[in-house]
Short mmCIF file of C-alpha atoms in Angstrom, two decimals:
data_model
loop_
_atom_site.label_atom_id
_atom_site.label_comp_id
_atom_site.label_asym_id
_atom_site.label_seq_id
_atom_site.Cartn_x
_atom_site.Cartn_y
_atom_site.Cartn_z
CA UNK F 15 99.34 133.79 87.18
CA UNK F 16 96.49 134.38 89.44
CA UNK F 17 95.57 132.45 92.49
CA UNK F 18 92.77 130.71 90.85
CA UNK F 19 95.12 129.69 87.88
CA UNK F 20 97.50 128.23 90.63
CA UNK F 21 94.54 126.28 92.23
CA UNK F 22 93.48 124.99 88.84
CA UNK F 23 97.05 123.78 88.11
CA UNK F 24 97.32 122.14 91.45
CA UNK F 25 94.11 120.40 91.04
CA UNK F 26 95.15 119.00 87.78
CA UNK F 27 98.36 117.90 89.16
CA UNK F 28 96.56 116.08 91.97
CA UNK F 29 94.28 114.51 89.70
CA UNK F 30 97.12 113.27 87.64
CA UNK F 31 98.92 111.72 90.75
CA UNK F 32 95.81 110.27 92.19
CA UNK F 33 94.84 108.73 88.78
CA UNK F 34 98.47 107.38 88.55
CA UNK F 35 98.91 108.72 85.06
CA UNK F 36 102.48 108.60 84.93
CA UNK F 37 102.96 110.16 81.58
CA UNK F 38 101.75 113.52 83.30
CA UNK F 39 104.22 113.13 86.28
CA UNK F 40 106.98 115.17 84.35
CA UNK F 41 104.42 118.19 84.22
CA UNK F 42 103.55 117.65 87.95
CA UNK F 43 107.47 117.77 88.61
CA UNK F 44 107.67 121.23 86.87
CA UNK F 45 104.71 122.35 88.65
CA UNK F 46 106.23 121.47 92.03
CA UNK F 47 109.49 123.16 90.90
CA UNK F 48 107.82 126.14 90.04
CA UNK F 49 105.82 126.18 93.23
CA UNK F 50 109.23 125.65 94.95
CA UNK F 51 110.71 128.69 93.31
CA UNK F 52 107.69 131.03 93.81
CA UNK F 53 106.84 129.90 97.39
CA UNK F 54 109.62 127.99 99.00
CA UNK F 55 107.82 127.51 102.24
CA UNK F 56 104.62 126.12 100.59
CA UNK F 57 105.74 122.72 101.04
CA UNK F 58 107.89 121.37 103.95
CA UNK F 59 111.29 119.98 102.73
CA UNK F 60 110.59 116.40 103.43
CA UNK F 61 107.10 116.59 101.91
CA UNK F 62 108.62 118.08 98.78
CA UNK F 63 111.50 115.70 98.77
CA UNK F 64 109.15 112.65 99.09
CA UNK F 65 106.85 113.74 96.46
CA UNK F 66 109.64 114.65 94.00
CA UNK F 67 111.53 111.38 94.50
CA UNK F 68 108.28 109.40 94.20
CA UNK F 69 107.31 110.88 91.07
CA UNK F 70 110.91 110.71 89.51
CA UNK F 71 111.00 106.91 90.51
CA UNK F 72 107.51 106.22 89.12
CA UNK F 73 108.69 107.75 85.86
CA UNK F 74 111.62 105.73 85.66
CA UNK F 75 110.04 102.45 86.55
CA UNK F 76 107.37 103.05 83.92
CA UNK F 77 110.13 103.74 81.38
CA UNK F 78 111.68 100.30 82.24
CA UNK F 79 108.33 98.55 82.04
CA UNK F 80 107.67 100.13 78.59
CA UNK F 81 111.27 99.03 77.52
CA UNK F 82 112.12 102.47 76.36
CA UNK F 83 115.59 102.72 74.81
CA UNK F 84 118.47 102.59 77.30
CA UNK F 85 119.59 106.09 76.20
CA UNK F 86 116.29 107.52 77.11
CA UNK F 87 116.21 105.91 80.52
CA UNK F 88 119.98 106.92 81.34
CA UNK F 89 118.99 110.56 80.27
CA UNK F 90 116.21 110.57 82.72
CA UNK F 91 118.46 109.03 85.44
CA UNK F 92 120.92 111.80 84.93
CA UNK F 93 118.26 114.50 84.86
CA UNK F 94 116.36 113.11 88.01
CA UNK F 95 119.41 111.59 89.88
CA UNK F 96 122.54 113.17 88.91
CA UNK F 97 125.64 111.55 90.12
CA UNK F 98 126.71 113.20 93.50
CA UNK F 99 123.10 114.54 93.76
CA UNK F 100 122.25 118.06 94.15
CA UNK F 101 124.33 120.07 96.77
CA UNK F 102 121.42 121.47 98.55
CA UNK F 103 119.68 118.08 99.48
CA UNK F 104 119.85 116.65 102.96
CA UNK F 105 122.12 113.50 103.44
CA UNK F 106 119.29 111.11 103.61
CA UNK F 107 117.67 112.38 100.50
CA UNK F 108 121.15 112.15 98.71
CA UNK F 109 121.44 108.61 99.94
CA UNK F 110 118.12 107.65 98.64
CA UNK F 111 118.74 109.33 95.38
CA UNK F 112 122.01 107.49 94.90
CA UNK F 113 120.41 104.20 95.99
CA UNK F 114 117.68 104.55 93.33
CA UNK F 115 120.07 105.60 90.68
CA UNK F 116 122.33 102.52 91.21
CA UNK F 117 119.24 100.24 91.32
CA UNK F 118 118.05 101.56 87.78
CA UNK F 119 121.51 101.34 86.37
CA UNK F 120 121.80 97.79 87.53
CA UNK F 121 118.57 97.15 86.08
CA UNK F 122 119.47 98.36 82.64
CA UNK F 123 122.60 96.19 82.62
CA UNK F 124 120.84 92.86 83.55
CA UNK F 125 117.72 92.44 81.62
CA UNK F 126 116.83 89.21 83.63
CA UNK F 127 117.36 91.13 86.95
CA UNK F 128 115.09 93.94 85.53
CA UNK F 129 112.41 91.52 84.25
CA UNK F 130 112.30 89.84 87.66
CA UNK F 131 112.31 93.23 89.57
CA UNK F 132 109.52 94.60 87.51
CA UNK F 133 107.36 91.38 87.60
CA UNK F 134 107.71 91.51 91.44
CA UNK F 135 106.61 95.22 91.57
CA UNK F 136 103.78 95.12 89.14
CA UNK F 137 101.25 94.22 91.76
CA UNK F 138 101.75 97.60 93.44
CA UNK F 139 102.45 99.98 90.54
CA UNK F 140 103.31 103.59 91.97
CA UNK F 141 101.67 102.78 95.15
CA UNK F 142 104.54 101.83 97.04
CA UNK F 143 108.06 102.59 95.80
CA UNK F 144 110.80 100.46 96.97
CA UNK F 145 113.95 102.11 98.69
CA UNK F 146 116.95 100.13 99.29
CA UNK F 147 117.70 102.33 102.35
CA UNK F 148 114.19 102.07 103.93
CA UNK F 149 113.27 105.60 104.15
CA UNK F 150 111.92 108.66 102.19
CA UNK F 151 109.71 106.70 99.91
CA UNK F 152 105.93 106.93 100.64
CA UNK F 153 102.93 105.48 98.82
CA UNK F 154 101.72 107.94 96.31
CA UNK F 155 98.22 107.47 97.34
CA UNK F 156 99.07 108.97 100.70
CA UNK F 157 100.65 112.09 99.48
CA UNK F 158 97.28 114.07 100.27
CA UNK F 159 97.28 112.66 103.87
CA UNK F 160 101.00 113.26 104.45
CA UNK F 161 101.69 113.89 108.10
CA UNK F 162 105.31 115.27 109.00
CA UNK F 163 107.53 112.85 110.59
#
């Protein structure tokens, strides 16, 4: 893949994120993973973690909004946020992943709580993702203007 091919792919991914096309977020996640494998220093760890977590959370919230079958949502939770996390992550990332995992699993168990949660978060879809621990999530709109902490 040439440099111009990579630029086109990144431009397409950026456009999908900016337009909040959640259906394309899994493709963006695959591109981020490929970029990470090919050029591990292209994105700072925190930026990459925030981007990945935000996109994964947006996909899961969209699945809940669409009332997709519980088995599909659980499979996505296991794929994005495996129990115990991935060993190479920083403790704060593992904590955020586990917190979001628990939230989604709780929402699957209690339809009333899920409806209430989703109603309360519809006014900011994909712009600001809630995190029970108060760190790591950022507005998806600001990914392009990210400044390291």
